[in-house]
Amino acid sequence: MAETTAEGPLAGLRVIEMGTLIAGPFCGQILGDFGAEVIKLEDPKTGDPMRQWGRSLPKGLSPWWPVIGRNKKSVGLDLRKPEGQALARRLIAKADVVIENFRPGSMEKWGLSYESLAAENPRLVMARVSGFGQTGPMAKRAGYGLIGEAMGGLRHVTGEPDRPPARAGISIGDSLAAMHAAMGVMMALHARERTGRGQVVDAALYESVLAVMENLITEYDLTGYVRERSGSILPGIAPSNVYPCAGEAMILIGGNGDTVFARLCEAMGRPELAVDPRFVDHASRGRNQAELDALIGAWTAGFGLEDLLDLLERHGVPSGRIFRAPDMLEDPQYVAREAIVSVDHPVFGAVRMQNAFPKLSETPGRVRWPGPELGAHTEEVLREVAGLQPAEIAALRSDGVV
């Protein structure tokens, strides 16, 4: 593998990231968090659109970019020009992994097919993230995350039953595709240790969503049941819901196991409910889910949130508040595990963001720097990786290639 001074379990791994937005770049973020040298190739004029995305733009900059661009080196390179394509090939020849999430066929149009790249670098692993995969009748269609979420089954089961399908408050389809791509890269690199050859990781948005849809397909296949929207509950899993507290607070309680439910009944001062025929076992509680939730909700409404959390903790009943960003920044569990870290940013100053996960005991990941300015590492990478001389770099810059 290419040598680098990066720390972490992926130190020595060189990654060329050619994607935009979330599905490809989040894969690069994961690899970069754990020490890979991630070289991001961006349009030299505009860069990744994520540099401008966000509900608000403090100081004229996106608060999204410092996170998804972190631990990466930015190289401005116009892939639509032959000189840019040739330079990309030169960098890829010295890389272990390429990540791209362009519409299928784009890389081939630019002369950057896996076959041609692997001819020069047989150990290359290419992660290709797209809406529908690289094959099949829908392969060449544009496929954003919301389409993958719908096709994979997530949208239909999300929301209230009397309303149109809702969405999660994040781009979950893109993130799931990126995570599957990162897993695929690790699998391909492990296989490379045995075979000496790289391969293509084909991560489709809709399949990445489908992968986490539990038994949705099998349940329908065996019983004909089509899972529908059910709001804040899972049908038949009770009690497991959001319940009101005094004021406007809410609490989550998960007490669907028999022994946990018995402890919840003790906390409620209603031990008889644990042997009530309506609630005596998992199936009975599922059949009488609405009635049980109403009983619990009437009880929780008489407590303040903190008092109720303490009471349920003493009885060993899983419960918790619904966290927002301010809660995360103050919570002792977050603080103890350094789930949020502060990173110096040249414009924002100290910026807080989520840490690198999961935690490894010997070689943990970490945030080394936030998303860099567009082209901040162009000369460094072209000089040290591509082996270009200053005059060559100057000529490319003059021609608008970098």
Short mmCIF file of C-alpha atoms in Angstrom, two decimals:
data_model
loop_
_atom_site.label_atom_id
_atom_site.label_comp_id
_atom_site.label_asym_id
_atom_site.label_seq_id
_atom_site.Cartn_x
_atom_site.Cartn_y
_atom_site.Cartn_z
CA MET A 1 0.00 0.00 0.00
CA ALA A 2 1.04 3.59 -0.57
CA GLU A 3 2.99 5.08 2.31
CA THR A 4 1.59 7.97 4.32
CA THR A 5 2.09 9.52 7.71
CA ALA A 6 -1.62 9.22 8.60
CA GLU A 7 -2.45 7.58 11.91
CA GLY A 8 -5.06 4.92 12.60
CA PRO A 9 -5.79 1.37 11.48
CA LEU A 10 -5.95 2.41 7.82
CA ALA A 11 -2.62 4.24 7.86
CA GLY A 12 -0.81 3.54 4.61
CA LEU A 13 -4.03 3.30 2.59
CA ARG A 14 -4.36 5.84 -0.21
CA VAL A 15 -7.89 6.68 -1.36
CA ILE A 16 -8.90 8.83 -4.33
CA GLU A 17 -12.38 10.25 -3.75
CA MET A 18 -14.12 11.44 -6.89
CA GLY A 19 -17.71 11.67 -5.68
CA THR A 20 -19.92 14.57 -4.61
CA LEU A 21 -22.66 15.25 -2.06
CA ILE A 22 -23.10 12.47 0.53
CA ALA A 23 -23.23 8.91 -0.79
CA GLY A 24 -19.62 8.81 -2.01
CA PRO A 25 -18.01 11.40 0.27
CA PHE A 26 -19.37 9.88 3.48
CA CYS A 27 -17.61 6.65 2.50
CA GLY A 28 -14.42 8.70 2.13
CA GLN A 29 -15.05 10.36 5.48
CA ILE A 30 -15.28 6.97 7.21
CA LEU A 31 -12.00 5.78 5.68
CA GLY A 32 -10.30 9.09 6.43
CA ASP A 33 -11.49 9.02 10.04
CA PHE A 34 -9.49 5.83 10.54
CA GLY A 35 -6.25 7.02 9.02
CA ALA A 36 -6.50 6.56 5.26
CA GLU A 37 -4.98 9.28 3.12
CA VAL A 38 -8.07 10.51 1.28
CA ILE A 39 -7.36 12.71 -1.73
CA LYS A 40 -10.56 14.37 -2.90
CA LEU A 41 -10.69 15.43 -6.54
CA GLU A 42 -13.07 18.38 -7.01
CA ASP A 43 -14.11 20.72 -9.76
CA PRO A 44 -11.46 23.49 -9.47
CA LYS A 45 -14.06 26.25 -9.91
CA THR A 46 -16.95 25.20 -7.67
CA GLY A 47 -15.81 22.18 -5.67
CA ASP A 48 -18.19 19.68 -4.10
CA PRO A 49 -21.72 21.16 -3.81
CA MET A 50 -21.62 20.25 -0.11
CA ARG A 51 -19.40 23.29 0.33
CA GLN A 52 -22.52 25.43 -0.23
CA TRP A 53 -25.22 23.22 1.28
CA GLY A 54 -26.99 23.81 4.57
CA ARG A 55 -30.03 25.48 6.09
CA SER A 56 -27.82 28.36 7.14
CA LEU A 57 -24.41 29.57 6.04
CA PRO A 58 -22.58 31.07 9.04
CA LYS A 59 -19.84 33.40 7.81
CA GLY A 60 -20.91 32.46 4.29
CA LEU A 61 -19.74 28.85 4.66
CA SER A 62 -21.59 25.57 4.93
CA PRO A 63 -21.58 23.93 8.40
CA TRP A 64 -21.93 20.61 6.57
CA TRP A 65 -18.57 20.75 4.80
CA PRO A 66 -16.31 20.72 7.91
CA VAL A 67 -17.79 17.30 8.79
CA ILE A 68 -18.08 15.43 5.50
CA GLY A 69 -14.85 16.95 4.16
CA ARG A 70 -12.81 16.26 7.28
CA ASN A 71 -9.51 14.37 7.18
CA LYS A 72 -9.35 14.81 3.39
CA LYS A 73 -6.91 16.53 1.06
CA SER A 74 -8.58 18.71 -1.57
CA VAL A 75 -7.25 18.76 -5.13
CA GLY A 76 -8.96 20.93 -7.73
CA LEU A 77 -9.07 18.90 -10.95
CA ASP A 78 -11.34 19.20 -14.00
CA LEU A 79 -12.25 15.63 -14.93
CA ARG A 80 -14.04 16.81 -18.06
CA LYS A 81 -10.77 17.82 -19.69
CA PRO A 82 -8.43 15.19 -21.18
CA GLU A 83 -5.52 16.60 -19.18
CA GLY A 84 -7.55 16.24 -15.99
CA GLN A 85 -8.47 12.67 -16.85
CA ALA A 86 -4.83 11.83 -17.55
CA LEU A 87 -3.80 13.34 -14.24
CA ALA A 88 -6.51 11.40 -12.41
CA ARG A 89 -5.16 8.17 -13.94
CA ARG A 90 -1.69 9.10 -12.74
CA LEU A 91 -2.93 9.55 -9.18
CA ILE A 92 -5.08 6.41 -9.26
CA ALA A 93 -2.10 4.37 -10.42
CA LYS A 94 -0.56 5.03 -7.00
CA ALA A 95 -3.74 4.50 -4.98
CA ASP A 96 -5.36 1.57 -3.23
CA VAL A 97 -8.99 2.68 -3.49
CA VAL A 98 -11.12 4.89 -5.71
CA ILE A 99 -14.56 6.10 -4.59
CA GLU A 100 -17.02 7.53 -7.11
CA ASN A 101 -20.75 8.19 -7.08
CA PHE A 102 -21.34 9.66 -10.51
CA ARG A 103 -24.15 8.39 -12.71
CA PRO A 104 -23.10 4.99 -14.14
CA GLY A 105 -21.25 5.47 -17.40
CA SER A 106 -19.59 8.75 -16.42
CA MET A 107 -16.27 7.17 -15.48
CA GLU A 108 -16.25 5.19 -18.71
CA LYS A 109 -17.01 8.36 -20.69
CA TRP A 110 -13.95 9.97 -19.12
CA GLY A 111 -11.75 6.98 -19.98
CA LEU A 112 -11.63 5.93 -16.32
CA SER A 113 -13.37 2.55 -16.41
CA TYR A 114 -12.33 0.04 -13.81
CA GLU A 115 -10.92 -2.25 -16.49
CA SER A 116 -8.59 0.43 -17.85
CA LEU A 117 -7.53 1.58 -14.38
CA ALA A 118 -6.95 -1.98 -13.16
CA ALA A 119 -4.80 -2.67 -16.22
CA GLU A 120 -2.32 -0.17 -14.77
CA ASN A 121 -3.03 -0.93 -11.11
CA PRO A 122 -4.31 -4.52 -10.67
CA ARG A 123 -4.59 -4.12 -6.89
CA LEU A 124 -7.04 -1.24 -7.19
CA VAL A 125 -10.37 -1.42 -5.37
CA MET A 126 -13.09 0.80 -6.84
CA ALA A 127 -16.18 1.65 -4.78
CA ARG A 128 -19.01 2.67 -7.09
CA VAL A 129 -22.02 4.17 -5.31
CA SER A 130 -25.17 4.82 -7.35
CA GLY A 131 -28.92 4.88 -7.08
CA PHE A 132 -29.63 1.51 -8.68
CA GLY A 133 -26.26 -0.19 -9.13
CA GLN A 134 -24.05 -0.59 -12.17
CA THR A 135 -26.28 -3.15 -13.91
CA GLY A 136 -29.97 -3.68 -14.61
CA PRO A 137 -32.57 -1.70 -16.58
CA MET A 138 -32.47 1.27 -14.15
CA ALA A 139 -28.70 1.50 -13.84
CA LYS A 140 -28.22 4.70 -15.82
CA ARG A 141 -31.07 6.62 -14.18
CA ALA A 142 -30.34 9.43 -11.78
CA GLY A 143 -30.98 8.12 -8.29
CA TYR A 144 -30.97 10.39 -5.25
CA GLY A 145 -31.28 9.13 -1.69
CA LEU A 146 -35.03 9.75 -1.41
CA ILE A 147 -35.65 7.51 -4.42
CA GLY A 148 -33.50 4.74 -2.94
CA GLU A 149 -35.31 5.06 0.39
CA ALA A 150 -38.65 4.64 -1.36
CA MET A 151 -37.56 1.77 -3.60
CA GLY A 152 -35.84 0.00 -0.72
CA GLY A 153 -39.04 0.05 1.34
CA LEU A 154 -38.16 2.57 4.04
CA ARG A 155 -40.42 5.44 2.99
CA HIS A 156 -43.60 3.33 2.92
CA VAL A 157 -43.25 2.29 6.55
CA THR A 158 -42.16 5.70 7.90
CA GLY A 159 -44.71 8.09 9.37
CA GLU A 160 -48.27 8.08 10.65
CA PRO A 161 -50.77 5.63 9.12
CA ASP A 162 -53.26 8.37 8.14
CA ARG A 163 -50.68 10.53 6.36
CA PRO A 164 -48.42 10.24 3.31
CA PRO A 165 -45.04 8.54 3.85
CA ALA A 166 -42.64 10.67 5.87
CA ARG A 167 -38.87 10.90 5.72
CA ALA A 168 -36.19 10.74 8.34
CA GLY A 169 -34.72 14.13 9.17
CA ILE A 170 -31.41 13.12 7.59
CA SER A 171 -30.28 11.70 4.24
CA ILE A 172 -30.36 8.17 5.58
CA GLY A 173 -30.39 6.44 2.17
CA ASP A 174 -27.18 8.16 1.07
CA SER A 175 -25.50 7.42 4.40
CA LEU A 176 -26.48 3.74 4.32
CA ALA A 177 -25.08 3.41 0.80
CA ALA A 178 -21.83 5.05 1.91
CA MET A 179 -21.53 2.73 4.90
CA HIS A 180 -22.13 -0.34 2.72
CA ALA A 181 -19.51 0.97 0.30
CA ALA A 182 -17.03 1.36 3.16
CA MET A 183 -17.75 -2.18 4.34
CA GLY A 184 -17.32 -3.41 0.79
CA VAL A 185 -13.96 -1.66 0.50
CA MET A 186 -12.72 -3.37 3.66
CA MET A 187 -13.92 -6.76 2.38
CA ALA A 188 -12.27 -6.20 -0.99
CA LEU A 189 -8.99 -5.16 0.65
CA HIS A 190 -9.07 -8.29 2.81
CA ALA A 191 -9.66 -10.44 -0.28
CA ARG A 192 -6.77 -8.63 -2.00
CA GLU A 193 -4.42 -9.94 0.69
CA ARG A 194 -5.17 -13.46 -0.57
CA THR A 195 -5.52 -12.87 -4.31
CA GLY A 196 -3.30 -9.85 -4.96
CA ARG A 197 -6.09 -8.36 -7.06
CA GLY A 198 -8.57 -5.57 -6.47
CA GLN A 199 -12.22 -5.55 -7.51
CA VAL A 200 -15.31 -3.37 -7.88
CA VAL A 201 -17.58 -2.65 -4.92
CA ASP A 202 -21.03 -1.96 -6.39
CA ALA A 203 -23.15 -0.21 -3.71
CA ALA A 204 -26.69 0.70 -4.76
CA LEU A 205 -28.76 3.11 -2.70
CA TYR A 206 -31.95 1.06 -2.85
CA GLU A 207 -30.15 -2.18 -1.95
CA SER A 208 -28.39 -0.52 0.97
CA VAL A 209 -31.80 0.53 2.32
CA LEU A 210 -33.26 -2.90 1.59
CA ALA A 211 -30.45 -4.49 3.60
CA VAL A 212 -31.73 -2.92 6.85
CA MET A 213 -35.43 -3.64 6.29
CA GLU A 214 -35.36 -6.59 8.70
CA ASN A 215 -37.92 -9.31 7.82
CA LEU A 216 -40.15 -7.13 5.60
CA ILE A 217 -39.73 -9.33 2.50
CA THR A 218 -39.74 -12.69 4.25
CA GLU A 219 -42.80 -11.84 6.35
CA TYR A 220 -44.76 -10.97 3.21
CA ASP A 221 -43.46 -14.04 1.40
CA LEU A 222 -44.57 -16.40 4.17
CA THR A 223 -47.75 -14.70 5.42
CA GLY A 224 -48.86 -12.12 2.85
CA TYR A 225 -48.58 -9.34 5.43
CA VAL A 226 -47.48 -5.97 4.04
CA ARG A 227 -45.91 -3.79 6.72
CA GLU A 228 -47.49 -0.35 6.88
CA ARG A 229 -46.80 2.98 8.57
CA SER A 230 -47.35 2.74 12.30
CA GLY A 231 -46.18 6.08 13.69
CA SER A 232 -44.09 5.83 16.85
CA ILE A 233 -44.68 2.12 17.46
CA LEU A 234 -43.77 -1.21 15.92
CA PRO A 235 -47.01 -3.20 15.66
CA GLY A 236 -47.04 -6.09 18.10
CA ILE A 237 -44.01 -4.85 20.08
CA ALA A 238 -45.33 -3.47 23.36
CA PRO A 239 -44.70 -1.49 25.39
CA SER A 240 -42.20 0.37 23.25
CA ASN A 241 -43.27 3.92 22.57
CA VAL A 242 -43.02 7.63 23.34
CA TYR A 243 -45.05 8.67 26.37
CA PRO A 244 -45.97 12.12 27.77
CA CYS A 245 -44.48 13.58 30.93
CA ALA A 246 -45.57 16.59 32.97
CA GLY A 247 -45.23 19.79 30.98
CA GLU A 248 -44.36 19.17 27.34
CA ALA A 249 -41.59 16.63 27.92
CA MET A 250 -41.66 13.12 26.46
CA ILE A 251 -39.97 9.89 27.44
CA LEU A 252 -39.13 6.72 25.54
CA ILE A 253 -39.80 3.44 27.33
CA GLY A 254 -38.91 -0.01 26.06
CA GLY A 255 -40.45 -2.71 28.21
CA ASN A 256 -41.57 -5.38 25.76
CA GLY A 257 -39.68 -8.31 27.28
CA ASP A 258 -41.60 -10.28 29.92
CA THR A 259 -39.15 -9.66 32.77
CA VAL A 260 -38.69 -6.00 31.87
CA PHE A 261 -42.43 -5.51 31.65
CA ALA A 262 -42.83 -6.99 35.14
CA ARG A 263 -40.29 -4.45 36.43
CA LEU A 264 -42.17 -1.65 34.70
CA CYS A 265 -45.37 -2.78 36.41
CA GLU A 266 -43.59 -2.65 39.76
CA ALA A 267 -42.39 0.89 39.01
CA MET A 268 -45.94 1.85 38.15
CA GLY A 269 -47.23 0.41 41.41
CA ARG A 270 -49.37 -1.94 39.32
CA PRO A 271 -47.73 -5.37 39.70
CA GLU A 272 -51.02 -7.06 38.82
CA LEU A 273 -50.67 -5.89 35.22
CA ALA A 274 -47.81 -8.35 34.70
CA VAL A 275 -50.21 -11.28 35.19
CA ASP A 276 -53.25 -9.66 33.62
CA PRO A 277 -54.40 -11.92 30.73
CA ARG A 278 -54.36 -8.88 28.42
CA PHE A 279 -50.65 -8.29 29.02
CA VAL A 280 -49.26 -11.52 30.43
CA ASP A 281 -46.94 -12.32 27.50
CA HIS A 282 -45.46 -10.81 24.36
CA ALA A 283 -48.30 -11.88 22.08
CA SER A 284 -51.00 -10.64 24.48
CA ARG A 285 -49.33 -7.25 24.87
CA GLY A 286 -49.09 -6.98 21.09
CA ARG A 287 -52.79 -7.67 20.65
CA ASN A 288 -53.69 -5.07 23.29
CA GLN A 289 -50.98 -2.57 22.40
CA ALA A 290 -53.18 0.55 22.25
CA GLU A 291 -54.85 -0.20 25.58
CA LEU A 292 -51.49 -0.83 27.26
CA ASP A 293 -49.94 2.35 25.84
CA ALA A 294 -52.92 4.35 27.13
CA LEU A 295 -52.43 2.93 30.65
CA ILE A 296 -48.71 3.73 30.63
CA GLY A 297 -49.23 7.20 29.15
CA ALA A 298 -51.75 8.10 31.85
CA TRP A 299 -49.17 7.09 34.47
CA THR A 300 -46.13 8.85 32.93
CA ALA A 301 -48.07 12.11 32.53
CA GLY A 302 -47.98 12.54 36.31
CA PHE A 303 -44.19 12.73 36.47
CA GLY A 304 -41.52 15.19 35.50
CA LEU A 305 -39.05 13.76 33.00
CA GLU A 306 -36.02 13.61 35.31
CA ASP A 307 -37.97 12.05 38.19
CA LEU A 308 -39.40 9.42 35.86
CA LEU A 309 -36.01 8.61 34.37
CA ASP A 310 -34.62 8.09 37.88
CA LEU A 311 -37.55 5.88 38.90
CA LEU A 312 -37.30 3.67 35.82
CA GLU A 313 -33.53 3.39 36.17
CA ARG A 314 -33.95 2.14 39.75
CA HIS A 315 -36.30 -0.57 38.44
CA GLY A 316 -34.04 -1.53 35.54
CA VAL A 317 -36.46 -0.42 32.83
CA PRO A 318 -34.85 0.92 29.61
CA SER A 319 -35.89 4.53 29.14
CA GLY A 320 -34.50 7.77 27.81
CA ARG A 321 -35.10 11.31 26.71
CA ILE A 322 -35.37 12.34 23.06
CA PHE A 323 -32.07 14.07 22.37
CA ARG A 324 -31.55 17.25 20.38
CA ALA A 325 -28.21 18.87 19.56
CA PRO A 326 -28.13 20.94 22.80
CA ASP A 327 -28.76 17.79 24.85
CA MET A 328 -25.91 15.98 23.14
CA LEU A 329 -23.44 18.74 23.92
CA GLU A 330 -24.26 18.63 27.63
CA ASP A 331 -24.92 14.93 28.28
CA PRO A 332 -22.43 13.19 30.65
CA GLN A 333 -22.39 10.01 28.54
CA TYR A 334 -21.44 11.98 25.44
CA VAL A 335 -18.76 13.81 27.40
CA ALA A 336 -17.31 10.67 29.02
CA ARG A 337 -16.91 8.91 25.68
CA GLU A 338 -15.85 12.01 23.72
CA ALA A 339 -18.68 11.39 21.29
CA ILE A 340 -18.46 15.07 20.32
CA VAL A 341 -15.06 16.62 19.59
CA SER A 342 -13.92 20.19 19.01
CA VAL A 343 -11.83 20.86 15.91
CA ASP A 344 -10.05 24.07 14.95
CA HIS A 345 -11.38 25.68 11.78
CA PRO A 346 -9.61 28.56 10.02
CA VAL A 347 -12.81 30.61 9.71
CA PHE A 348 -15.24 29.30 12.34
CA GLY A 349 -12.66 28.80 15.09
CA ALA A 350 -13.49 25.85 17.35
CA VAL A 351 -16.12 23.66 15.66
CA ARG A 352 -17.87 20.81 17.45
CA MET A 353 -18.86 17.69 15.55
CA GLN A 354 -19.38 13.96 16.02
CA ASN A 355 -16.25 11.89 16.62
CA ALA A 356 -15.03 8.91 14.58
CA PHE A 357 -17.02 5.72 15.23
CA PRO A 358 -16.85 2.88 16.14
CA LYS A 359 -14.23 3.09 18.85
CA LEU A 360 -11.21 0.81 18.47
CA SER A 361 -9.26 -0.03 21.61
CA GLU A 362 -5.77 0.00 20.04
CA THR A 363 -6.01 2.04 16.85
CA PRO A 364 -8.94 4.45 17.20
CA GLY A 365 -10.00 6.86 14.51
CA ARG A 366 -9.94 10.60 15.07
CA VAL A 367 -10.73 13.92 13.44
CA ARG A 368 -7.40 15.38 12.38
CA TRP A 369 -8.68 18.44 10.52
CA PRO A 370 -12.03 19.79 9.23
CA GLY A 371 -13.03 19.98 5.59
CA PRO A 372 -10.27 21.98 3.82
CA GLU A 373 -10.50 24.91 1.45
CA LEU A 374 -11.02 24.02 -2.20
CA GLY A 375 -7.70 23.01 -3.75
CA ALA A 376 -5.77 23.43 -0.50
CA HIS A 377 -3.63 20.38 -1.25
CA THR A 378 -3.42 20.57 -5.05
CA GLU A 379 0.26 21.43 -5.31
CA GLU A 380 1.27 19.07 -2.49
CA VAL A 381 -0.50 16.07 -4.04
CA LEU A 382 0.53 16.79 -7.62
CA ARG A 383 4.13 17.20 -6.52
CA GLU A 384 4.42 14.33 -4.02
CA VAL A 385 2.03 11.76 -5.51
CA ALA A 386 1.86 12.54 -9.21
CA GLY A 387 5.52 13.60 -9.34
CA LEU A 388 4.92 16.84 -11.27
CA GLN A 389 7.36 19.71 -11.35
CA PRO A 390 6.35 23.26 -10.33
CA ALA A 391 6.37 24.42 -13.95
CA GLU A 392 4.02 21.60 -14.96
CA ILE A 393 1.63 22.45 -12.15
CA ALA A 394 1.71 26.13 -13.11
CA ALA A 395 0.87 25.24 -16.72
CA LEU A 396 -2.07 23.07 -15.64
CA ARG A 397 -3.33 25.86 -13.43
CA SER A 398 -3.03 28.35 -16.27
CA ASP A 399 -5.09 26.07 -18.52
CA GLY A 400 -7.82 25.66 -15.85
CA VAL A 401 -7.18 21.95 -15.45
CA VAL A 402 -6.36 22.33 -11.73
#
